CSV table of C-alpha atoms in Angstrom, one decimal:
chain,number,residue,atom,x,y,z
A,1,MET,CA,22.1,-46.3,-4.8
A,2,GLU,CA,20.8,-43.2,-6.6
A,3,PRO,CA,17.8,-44.9,-8.3
A,4,PHE,CA,16.7,-46.3,-4.9
A,5,ASP,CA,16.9,-42.9,-3.2
A,6,LYS,CA,14.8,-41.1,-5.8
A,7,ALA,CA,11.6,-42.9,-5.1
A,8,PRO,CA,11.3,-42.0,-1.3
A,9,ALA,CA,12.6,-38.5,-2.0
A,10,ALA,CA,9.8,-38.0,-4.6
A,11,ALA,CA,7.2,-39.4,-2.2
A,12,LYS,CA,8.4,-37.1,0.5
A,13,ALA,CA,8.3,-34.1,-1.8
A,14,MET,CA,4.7,-34.9,-2.8
A,15,ALA,CA,3.7,-35.3,0.9
A,16,ASP,CA,5.3,-32.0,1.7
A,17,THR,CA,3.4,-30.3,-1.1
A,18,GLN,CA,0.1,-31.7,0.0
A,19,SER,CA,0.7,-30.5,3.6
A,20,LYS,CA,1.1,-26.9,2.4
A,21,PRO,CA,-1.8,-24.4,2.5
A,22,LEU,CA,-3.7,-24.1,-0.7
A,23,ALA,CA,-2.4,-20.6,-1.4
A,24,ALA,CA,1.2,-21.9,-1.2
A,25,ARG,CA,0.4,-24.9,-3.5
A,26,ILE,CA,-0.9,-22.8,-6.3
A,27,ARG,CA,1.5,-19.8,-5.9
A,28,PRO,CA,2.9,-18.9,-9.4
A,29,GLU,CA,6.6,-19.4,-10.0
A,30,LYS,CA,6.9,-17.4,-13.2
A,31,ILE,CA,5.9,-13.8,-13.9
A,32,ALA,CA,3.8,-14.9,-16.9
A,33,ASP,CA,1.6,-16.9,-14.5
A,34,VAL,CA,0.8,-14.0,-12.1
A,35,VAL,CA,-2.8,-13.1,-12.1
A,36,GLY,CA,-3.8,-9.4,-11.9
A,37,GLN,CA,-1.5,-6.4,-11.5
A,38,GLU,CA,-1.2,-6.0,-15.3
A,39,HIS,CA,0.0,-2.4,-14.8
A,40,LEU,CA,3.2,-3.9,-13.2
A,41,VAL,CA,3.7,-7.3,-14.6
A,42,GLY,CA,2.0,-7.2,-18.0
A,43,LYS,CA,4.0,-7.2,-21.2
A,44,GLY,CA,6.2,-4.1,-21.4
A,45,LYS,CA,5.3,-3.0,-17.8
A,46,PRO,CA,8.1,-2.1,-15.3
A,47,LEU,CA,8.4,-5.2,-13.2
A,48,ARG,CA,8.0,-7.6,-16.1
A,49,VAL,CA,10.8,-5.7,-18.0
A,50,ALA,CA,13.0,-5.7,-14.9
A,51,ILE,CA,12.6,-9.4,-14.6
A,52,GLU,CA,13.2,-10.1,-18.2
A,53,LYS,CA,16.3,-7.9,-18.4
A,54,LYS,CA,17.6,-9.0,-15.0
A,55,HIS,CA,17.7,-5.4,-13.7
A,56,LEU,CA,18.4,-5.4,-10.0
A,57,PHE,CA,17.1,-2.5,-7.9
A,58,SER,CA,15.4,-1.9,-4.6
A,59,PHE,CA,11.6,-1.3,-4.5
A,60,ILE,CA,8.6,-1.3,-2.2
A,61,LEU,CA,5.3,-3.1,-3.0
A,62,TRP,CA,2.4,-1.2,-1.5
A,63,GLY,CA,-1.0,-2.8,-1.6
A,64,ALA,CA,-3.8,-4.5,0.3
A,65,PRO,CA,-3.4,-8.1,1.7
A,66,GLY,CA,-3.7,-10.9,-0.8
A,67,THR,CA,-2.8,-8.9,-3.9
A,68,GLY,CA,0.5,-10.7,-4.8
A,69,LYS,CA,3.3,-8.8,-3.0
A,70,THR,CA,5.1,-11.9,-1.8
A,71,THR,CA,4.6,-13.8,-5.0
A,72,ILE,CA,6.1,-11.0,-7.1
A,73,ALA,CA,9.0,-10.5,-4.7
A,74,ARG,CA,10.0,-14.2,-4.9
A,75,ILE,CA,9.7,-14.4,-8.7
A,76,TYR,CA,11.8,-11.2,-9.1
A,77,ALA,CA,14.5,-12.5,-6.8
A,78,ARG,CA,14.7,-16.0,-8.5
A,79,ALA,CA,14.9,-14.3,-11.9
A,80,GLN,CA,17.9,-12.3,-10.8
A,81,GLY,CA,19.7,-15.5,-9.7
A,82,ALA,CA,20.1,-13.9,-6.2
A,83,GLU,CA,20.1,-15.3,-2.7
A,84,LEU,CA,16.7,-14.4,-1.3
A,85,TYR,CA,16.3,-13.7,2.4
A,86,GLU,CA,12.8,-13.3,3.8
A,87,LEU,CA,12.0,-11.5,7.0
A,88,SER,CA,8.9,-10.2,8.7
A,89,ALA,CA,9.4,-6.8,10.2
A,90,VAL,CA,6.9,-7.8,13.0
A,91,SER,CA,9.5,-10.1,14.6
A,92,ALA,CA,12.9,-9.2,12.9
A,93,GLY,CA,15.4,-6.7,14.1
A,94,LYS,CA,18.9,-5.4,13.6
A,95,GLU,CA,20.6,-8.7,14.4
A,96,ASP,CA,18.7,-10.4,11.7
A,97,ILE,CA,20.0,-7.9,9.1
A,98,ARG,CA,23.5,-8.2,10.5
A,99,LYS,CA,23.4,-12.0,10.0
A,100,ILE,CA,22.4,-11.6,6.4
A,101,VAL,CA,25.1,-9.2,5.5
A,102,SER,CA,27.7,-11.2,7.3
A,103,PRO,CA,30.2,-12.9,5.0
A,104,THR,CA,29.7,-16.1,7.1
A,105,SER,CA,25.9,-16.1,6.4
A,106,PRO,CA,24.8,-19.8,5.9
A,107,LYS,CA,23.2,-19.0,2.5
A,108,ALA,CA,26.1,-16.8,1.3
A,109,THR,CA,27.2,-17.8,-2.1
A,110,GLN,CA,30.3,-16.3,-3.8
A,111,GLY,CA,29.3,-13.8,-6.5
A,112,LYS,CA,25.6,-13.8,-5.8
A,113,ASN,CA,23.6,-10.7,-5.0
A,114,LYS,CA,21.6,-10.7,-1.8
A,115,VAL,CA,17.9,-9.7,-2.0
A,116,LEU,CA,16.1,-9.1,1.3
A,117,PHE,CA,12.3,-9.4,1.2
A,118,LEU,CA,11.1,-7.5,4.2
A,119,ASP,CA,7.4,-8.1,4.7
A,120,GLU,CA,5.4,-5.4,6.6
A,121,ILE,CA,8.3,-3.0,6.4
A,122,HIS,CA,6.2,-0.4,8.1
A,123,ARG,CA,6.7,-2.3,11.3
A,124,PHE,CA,10.4,-1.5,11.3
A,125,ASN,CA,10.9,1.6,13.5
A,126,LYS,CA,13.1,4.5,12.5
A,127,ALA,CA,16.2,3.1,14.2
A,128,GLN,CA,15.8,-0.2,12.5
A,129,GLN,CA,15.3,1.5,9.1
A,130,ASP,CA,18.3,3.7,9.7
A,131,PHE,CA,20.4,0.6,10.4
A,132,LEU,CA,19.2,-1.0,7.1
A,133,LEU,CA,19.8,2.1,5.0
A,134,PRO,CA,23.7,1.9,4.5
A,135,TYR,CA,23.4,-1.7,3.2
A,136,VAL,CA,20.8,-0.7,0.7
A,137,GLU,CA,22.7,2.5,-0.2
A,138,SER,CA,25.9,0.5,-0.9
A,139,GLY,CA,24.2,-2.2,-2.9
A,140,GLU,CA,25.2,-4.8,-0.4
A,141,LEU,CA,21.5,-5.6,0.0
A,142,THR,CA,18.8,-5.2,-2.6
A,143,LEU,CA,15.6,-4.4,-0.7
A,144,ILE,CA,12.1,-5.5,-1.6
A,145,GLY,CA,9.7,-4.1,1.0
A,146,ALA,CA,6.0,-5.1,1.3
A,147,THR,CA,3.5,-2.9,3.1
A,148,THR,CA,-0.2,-2.3,3.4
A,149,GLU,CA,0.5,1.2,4.7
A,150,ASN,CA,1.4,4.3,2.8
A,151,PRO,CA,5.2,4.3,2.5
A,152,SER,CA,5.3,8.1,2.6
A,153,PHE,CA,4.3,7.9,6.2
A,154,GLU,CA,5.9,4.6,7.3
A,155,VAL,CA,9.3,4.5,5.6
A,156,ILE,CA,12.0,7.1,6.4
A,157,ALA,CA,12.8,9.5,3.6
A,158,PRO,CA,16.4,8.4,2.9
A,159,LEU,CA,15.4,4.8,2.5
A,160,LEU,CA,12.3,5.6,0.5
A,161,SER,CA,14.4,7.8,-1.9
A,162,ARG,CA,16.5,4.7,-2.7
A,163,CYS,CA,13.5,2.6,-3.6
A,164,ARG,CA,10.9,2.7,-6.3
A,165,VAL,CA,7.3,2.3,-5.1
A,166,PHE,CA,4.9,0.1,-6.9
A,167,VAL,CA,1.2,0.2,-6.0
A,168,LEU,CA,-0.8,-3.1,-6.2
A,169,GLU,CA,-4.5,-2.9,-6.7
A,170,PRO,CA,-7.2,-5.2,-5.2
A,171,LEU,CA,-7.7,-8.1,-7.5
A,172,SER,CA,-10.6,-7.8,-10.0
A,173,GLU,CA,-13.4,-10.3,-10.3
A,174,GLU,CA,-11.8,-11.7,-13.4
A,175,ALA,CA,-8.5,-12.2,-11.6
A,176,LEU,CA,-10.2,-13.9,-8.7
A,177,LYS,CA,-12.0,-16.2,-11.1
A,178,ALA,CA,-8.7,-17.2,-12.7
A,179,ILE,CA,-7.2,-18.0,-9.2
A,180,VAL,CA,-10.3,-20.1,-8.2
A,181,LYS,CA,-10.1,-22.0,-11.5
A,182,ARG,CA,-6.4,-22.8,-10.7
A,183,THR,CA,-7.4,-24.6,-7.5
A,184,LYS,CA,-9.4,-27.1,-9.6
A,185,LEU,CA,-12.1,-27.0,-6.8
A,186,LYS,CA,-15.8,-27.1,-7.7
A,187,VAL,CA,-17.4,-23.8,-6.9
A,188,ASN,CA,-20.8,-22.8,-8.1
A,189,LYS,CA,-21.8,-19.3,-9.1
A,190,ASP,CA,-23.7,-18.5,-5.8
A,191,ALA,CA,-20.7,-19.6,-3.7
A,192,PHE,CA,-18.3,-17.6,-5.9
A,193,ASP,CA,-20.5,-14.5,-5.7
A,194,TRP,CA,-20.4,-14.9,-1.9
A,195,LEU,CA,-16.6,-15.2,-2.0
A,196,LEU,CA,-16.4,-12.0,-4.0
A,197,GLY,CA,-18.4,-10.0,-1.5
A,198,TYR,CA,-16.3,-11.4,1.4
A,199,ALA,CA,-12.9,-11.1,-0.2
A,200,ASN,CA,-12.7,-7.4,-1.2
A,201,GLY,CA,-10.1,-8.2,-3.8
A,202,ASP,CA,-8.0,-10.4,-1.5
A,203,ALA,CA,-6.9,-13.7,-3.1
A,204,ARG,CA,-5.6,-15.0,0.2
A,205,LYS,CA,-9.1,-14.7,1.7
A,206,VAL,CA,-10.7,-16.5,-1.2
A,207,LEU,CA,-8.2,-19.4,-1.0
A,208,GLY,CA,-8.4,-19.6,2.8
A,209,MET,CA,-12.2,-19.8,2.7
A,210,LEU,CA,-12.2,-22.4,-0.1
A,211,GLU,CA,-9.8,-24.6,1.7
A,212,GLY,CA,-11.7,-24.3,5.0
A,213,ALA,CA,-15.0,-25.2,3.5
A,214,GLN,CA,-13.6,-28.1,1.5
A,215,SER,CA,-11.6,-29.6,4.4
A,216,LEU,CA,-14.4,-29.2,7.0
A,217,TYR,CA,-17.5,-30.1,4.9
A,218,GLY,CA,-16.2,-31.8,1.8
A,219,LYS,CA,-17.9,-29.4,-0.6
A,220,ILE,CA,-18.0,-25.7,-1.3
A,221,THR,CA,-21.4,-24.0,-1.2
A,222,THR,CA,-22.7,-20.7,0.2
A,223,GLU,CA,-23.8,-22.6,3.3
A,224,THR,CA,-20.5,-24.3,3.9
A,225,LEU,CA,-18.6,-21.1,3.3
A,226,THR,CA,-20.8,-19.3,5.8
A,227,ARG,CA,-20.4,-22.0,8.4
A,228,ALA,CA,-16.6,-22.1,7.9
A,229,LEU,CA,-16.5,-18.3,8.5
A,230,GLU,CA,-18.6,-18.3,11.7
A,231,SER,CA,-16.8,-17.6,14.9
A,232,PRO,CA,-17.8,-16.5,18.4
A,233,HIS,CA,-14.9,-14.1,18.5
A,234,LEU,CA,-14.2,-10.9,16.6
A,235,ARG,CA,-11.9,-11.7,13.7
A,236,TYR,CA,-9.2,-9.0,13.6
A,237,ASP,CA,-5.7,-9.6,12.3
A,238,LYS,CA,-3.6,-6.5,13.0
A,239,LYS,CA,-1.1,-7.7,10.3
A,240,GLY,CA,-3.6,-7.3,7.5
A,241,GLU,CA,-6.9,-9.1,6.7
A,242,GLU,CA,-9.6,-7.8,9.1
A,243,HIS,CA,-7.4,-4.8,9.9
A,244,TYR,CA,-7.6,-3.7,6.3
A,245,ASP,CA,-11.4,-4.3,5.9
A,246,THR,CA,-12.2,-2.5,9.1
A,247,ILE,CA,-10.2,0.6,8.4
A,248,SER,CA,-11.7,0.7,4.9
A,249,ALA,CA,-15.2,0.5,6.4
A,250,PHE,CA,-14.3,3.2,9.0
A,251,ILE,CA,-13.1,5.6,6.3
A,252,LYS,CA,-16.0,5.0,4.0
A,253,SER,CA,-18.5,5.5,6.8
A,254,MET,CA,-17.0,8.9,7.6
A,255,ARG,CA,-17.0,9.7,3.9
A,256,ALA,CA,-20.7,8.9,3.7
A,257,SER,CA,-21.3,11.1,6.8
A,258,GLN,CA,-22.6,8.1,8.7
A,259,ALA,CA,-21.3,8.9,12.2
A,260,ASP,CA,-23.0,5.9,13.9
A,261,ALA,CA,-21.3,3.4,11.5
A,262,ALA,CA,-17.9,5.2,11.8
A,263,ILE,CA,-18.0,5.1,15.6
A,264,TYR,CA,-19.0,1.4,15.5
A,265,TYR,CA,-15.9,0.5,13.3
A,266,LEU,CA,-13.8,2.7,15.6
A,267,ALA,CA,-15.0,0.7,18.6
A,268,ARG,CA,-14.1,-2.6,16.9
A,269,MET,CA,-10.6,-1.4,16.3
A,270,VAL,CA,-10.2,-0.1,19.8
A,271,GLU,CA,-11.5,-3.3,21.3
A,272,ALA,CA,-9.1,-5.3,19.1
A,273,GLY,CA,-6.2,-3.2,20.4
A,274,GLU,CA,-5.4,-1.4,17.1
A,275,ASP,CA,-2.7,1.2,17.4
A,276,PRO,CA,-4.5,4.5,18.1
A,277,LEU,CA,-1.9,6.4,16.1
A,278,PHE,CA,-2.7,4.3,13.1
A,279,ILE,CA,-6.4,5.3,13.4
A,280,ALA,CA,-5.6,9.0,14.1
A,281,ARG,CA,-3.2,9.1,11.1
A,282,ARG,CA,-5.9,8.0,8.8
A,283,MET,CA,-8.2,10.7,10.3
A,284,VAL,CA,-5.6,13.4,9.5
A,285,VAL,CA,-5.4,12.2,5.9
A,286,PHE,CA,-9.2,12.1,5.7
A,287,ALA,CA,-9.5,15.7,7.0
A,288,SER,CA,-7.8,17.1,3.9
A,289,GLU,CA,-8.7,14.4,1.4
A,290,ASP,CA,-12.5,14.3,2.1
A,291,VAL,CA,-13.5,17.3,4.2
A,292,GLY,CA,-11.0,19.7,2.7
A,293,LEU,CA,-12.2,23.1,1.7
A,294,ALA,CA,-15.7,22.5,3.1
A,295,GLN,CA,-14.5,22.8,6.7
A,296,PRO,CA,-10.8,23.6,6.9
A,297,THR,CA,-10.8,23.4,10.7
A,298,ALA,CA,-11.2,19.6,10.3
A,299,LEU,CA,-7.4,19.3,9.8
A,300,VAL,CA,-6.8,21.2,13.0
A,301,VAL,CA,-9.2,18.8,14.9
A,302,ALA,CA,-7.7,15.7,13.4
A,303,ASN,CA,-4.1,16.8,14.2
A,304,GLU,CA,-5.1,17.5,17.8
A,305,VAL,CA,-6.7,14.0,18.0
A,306,PHE,CA,-3.4,12.6,16.8
A,307,ARG,CA,-1.5,14.6,19.4
A,308,ALA,CA,-3.9,13.5,22.1
A,309,CYS,CA,-3.3,9.9,21.2
A,310,GLU,CA,0.4,10.4,21.4
A,311,THR,CA,0.4,12.0,24.8
A,312,ILE,CA,-2.5,10.1,26.5
A,313,GLY,CA,-2.6,6.6,25.0
A,314,TYR,CA,-5.2,3.9,25.7
A,315,PRO,CA,-7.7,3.6,27.2
A,316,GLU,CA,-8.6,7.4,27.6
A,317,CYS,CA,-7.5,8.4,24.0
A,318,ALA,CA,-10.3,6.3,22.7
A,319,ILE,CA,-12.6,9.2,23.8
A,320,ASN,CA,-10.5,11.6,21.8
A,321,LEU,CA,-10.7,9.4,18.8
A,322,ALA,CA,-14.5,9.2,19.1
A,323,HIS,CA,-14.7,13.0,19.4
A,324,GLY,CA,-12.7,13.4,16.2
A,325,VAL,CA,-14.6,10.7,14.3
A,326,ALA,CA,-18.0,12.3,15.2
A,327,TYR,CA,-16.7,15.7,14.0
A,328,LEU,CA,-15.2,14.4,10.7
A,329,ALA,CA,-18.3,12.3,9.9
A,330,ARG,CA,-20.7,15.1,10.4
A,331,ALA,CA,-18.6,17.7,8.6
A,332,LYS,CA,-19.4,18.8,5.1
A,333,LYS,CA,-17.3,17.1,2.4
A,334,ASP,CA,-15.3,18.6,-0.4
A,335,ARG,CA,-12.7,16.7,-2.3
A,336,ARG,CA,-11.7,19.5,-4.8
A,337,ALA,CA,-8.3,20.1,-3.3
A,338,TYR,CA,-7.5,16.4,-3.4
A,339,ASP,CA,-8.8,16.0,-7.0
A,340,ALA,CA,-6.9,19.1,-8.1
A,341,LEU,CA,-3.6,17.6,-6.7
A,342,ARG,CA,-4.2,14.3,-8.5
A,343,ALA,CA,-5.0,16.0,-11.8
A,344,ALA,CA,-1.9,18.2,-11.5
A,345,GLN,CA,0.3,15.2,-10.6
A,346,ALA,CA,-1.0,13.4,-13.7
A,347,ASP,CA,0.1,16.4,-15.8
A,348,ALA,CA,3.5,16.6,-14.0
A,349,GLN,CA,4.1,13.0,-14.8
A,350,GLU,CA,3.0,13.2,-18.4
A,351,PHE,CA,4.8,16.5,-19.3
A,352,GLY,CA,7.8,16.4,-17.0
A,353,ASN,CA,9.5,19.7,-16.1
A,354,LEU,CA,7.7,22.2,-18.3
A,355,PRO,CA,9.4,25.6,-18.5
A,356,ILE,CA,8.3,28.0,-15.7
A,357,PRO,CA,7.1,31.4,-17.1
A,358,LYS,CA,10.1,33.8,-16.9
A,359,LYS,CA,8.2,36.4,-14.9
A,360,LEU,CA,7.8,33.9,-12.0
A,361,ARG,CA,11.5,33.0,-11.9
A,362,ASN,CA,13.7,34.5,-9.2
A,363,PRO,CA,16.3,36.9,-10.7
A,364,VAL,CA,19.0,36.4,-8.1
A,365,THR,CA,21.9,37.1,-10.4
A,366,LYS,CA,22.7,39.8,-13.1
A,367,LEU,CA,22.7,37.1,-15.7
A,368,MET,CA,19.2,36.0,-14.7
A,369,LYS,CA,18.0,39.6,-14.8
A,370,GLY,CA,19.5,39.9,-18.3
A,371,LEU,CA,17.4,36.8,-19.3
A,372,GLU,CA,14.3,38.7,-18.2
A,373,TYR,CA,13.7,36.5,-15.1
A,374,GLY,CA,11.1,38.2,-12.9
A,375,ARG,CA,10.2,40.9,-15.5
A,376,GLY,CA,6.5,41.8,-15.4
A,377,TYR,CA,5.9,40.5,-11.9
A,378,ASP,CA,4.7,43.4,-9.7
A,379,LEU,CA,3.3,41.8,-6.5
A,380,PRO,CA,-0.3,42.0,-7.8
A,381,ALA,CA,-2.0,41.3,-4.5
A,382,GLN,CA,-0.2,44.2,-2.8
A,383,ALA,CA,-1.2,46.5,-5.7
A,384,GLY,CA,-4.8,45.8,-4.9
A,385,LYS,CA,-5.5,43.7,-8.0
A,386,TYR,CA,-4.8,40.2,-9.2
A,387,ASP,CA,-3.0,39.2,-12.4
A,388,GLU,CA,-5.5,37.6,-14.8
A,389,GLU,CA,-2.8,35.9,-16.8
A,390,SER,CA,-2.3,32.3,-16.0
A,391,TYR,CA,0.9,31.5,-14.1
A,392,LEU,CA,0.9,27.9,-15.4
A,393,PRO,CA,3.5,26.8,-18.0
A,394,ASP,CA,2.5,27.7,-21.6
A,395,LYS,CA,1.4,24.1,-22.4
A,396,LEU,CA,-1.1,24.1,-19.5
A,397,LYS,CA,-2.4,27.7,-19.5
A,398,LYS,CA,-5.9,26.6,-20.2
A,399,LYS,CA,-6.0,24.0,-17.4
A,400,SER,CA,-8.2,24.5,-14.3
A,401,TYR,CA,-7.4,22.0,-11.6
A,402,LEU,CA,-9.4,23.6,-8.8
A,403,PRO,CA,-12.9,24.8,-9.7
A,404,ALA,CA,-13.9,28.1,-8.2
A,405,GLY,CA,-17.0,26.6,-6.6
A,406,GLY,CA,-19.3,23.6,-6.5
A,407,GLY,CA,-16.9,20.6,-6.9
A,408,SER,CA,-17.8,17.5,-5.0
A,409,ALA,CA,-18.8,19.2,-1.8
A,410,SER,CA,-21.7,17.5,0.1
A,411,GLY,CA,-23.6,18.3,3.2
A,412,GLY,CA,-22.9,16.6,6.5
A,413,LYS,CA,-25.4,14.9,8.7
């Protein structure tokens, strides 16, 4: 009977494939076929090496929607020969984790490692993450988390410390061209340029618009793409998509000191029911990253807005948000502290733990004093003067991370 069964099975498989969304049909199955993210999956890069050497470890993929997080996670798990479980933190909970680690799990296979791909891991609350932690710590589960949010804020420290974090970048124009070419759909230059402007580095958006225009109108032009996009309702997906675009526009408007635009994008998020703490958290980061030294009280204001959102909630806290946005947008801008941190981090990564000058070390024991720890340090500020000798490690003594003046400060409006 086997030869007779194969034909209908093949026909069913083909039908199932054709019923899948375009993005699923062209999703790469090998790491060599992944487009973009060369810093992670290119030859000799960390995830490529881990896949080739079958090195199993937990990690978090942090990046914008449509940059390849799910694709990379699936390829990695298959390469390890592991049992892959996929959950979305939006709907999953402790019971779902318990079922996976249970020895009677339906997919459990003797001797196979279990890999959990937890999409939108930032949606797991602290209690849920605490519950997951011991399974990751013991190696019973290998975790691959995916998030559009900064893991430093959204993932508890013990869990984060057991995972490497890989940052995915928005896809380049060249990468998006390669993805469009893979669809074998006919797209002219004008239509592709329109897609680039709309997609903002998101392959899922590109593929969704291509599929929509093709299925609705039978061809892909700028006109059919625009018509496919039109909707009488605000498009806002709190899981990603418009969520990411709107918060990006919100931050960039404040950065440009365009208060009107910033309040407009705030209003869109409020009307769509965006979490006010998500908005306020971004404002706290912005206060130090972009306003910084130009107006240090910005951090105080942003923190108070966050606190107000915590204690008051919607609808009234929208007023607090608007107050904070107006203040931050009109404040002068100075990114010197942020730029200094990034430059110092780059040196810390490149040079590792350079020896700290002995006079800055704490001579807490007799041995340390004998090794001249602390010698030459005389509380210079209390003595009414400042030590002109650099306190940086010898290799970095000529470095200047934070310029004394000027920098990137700009006037507010």
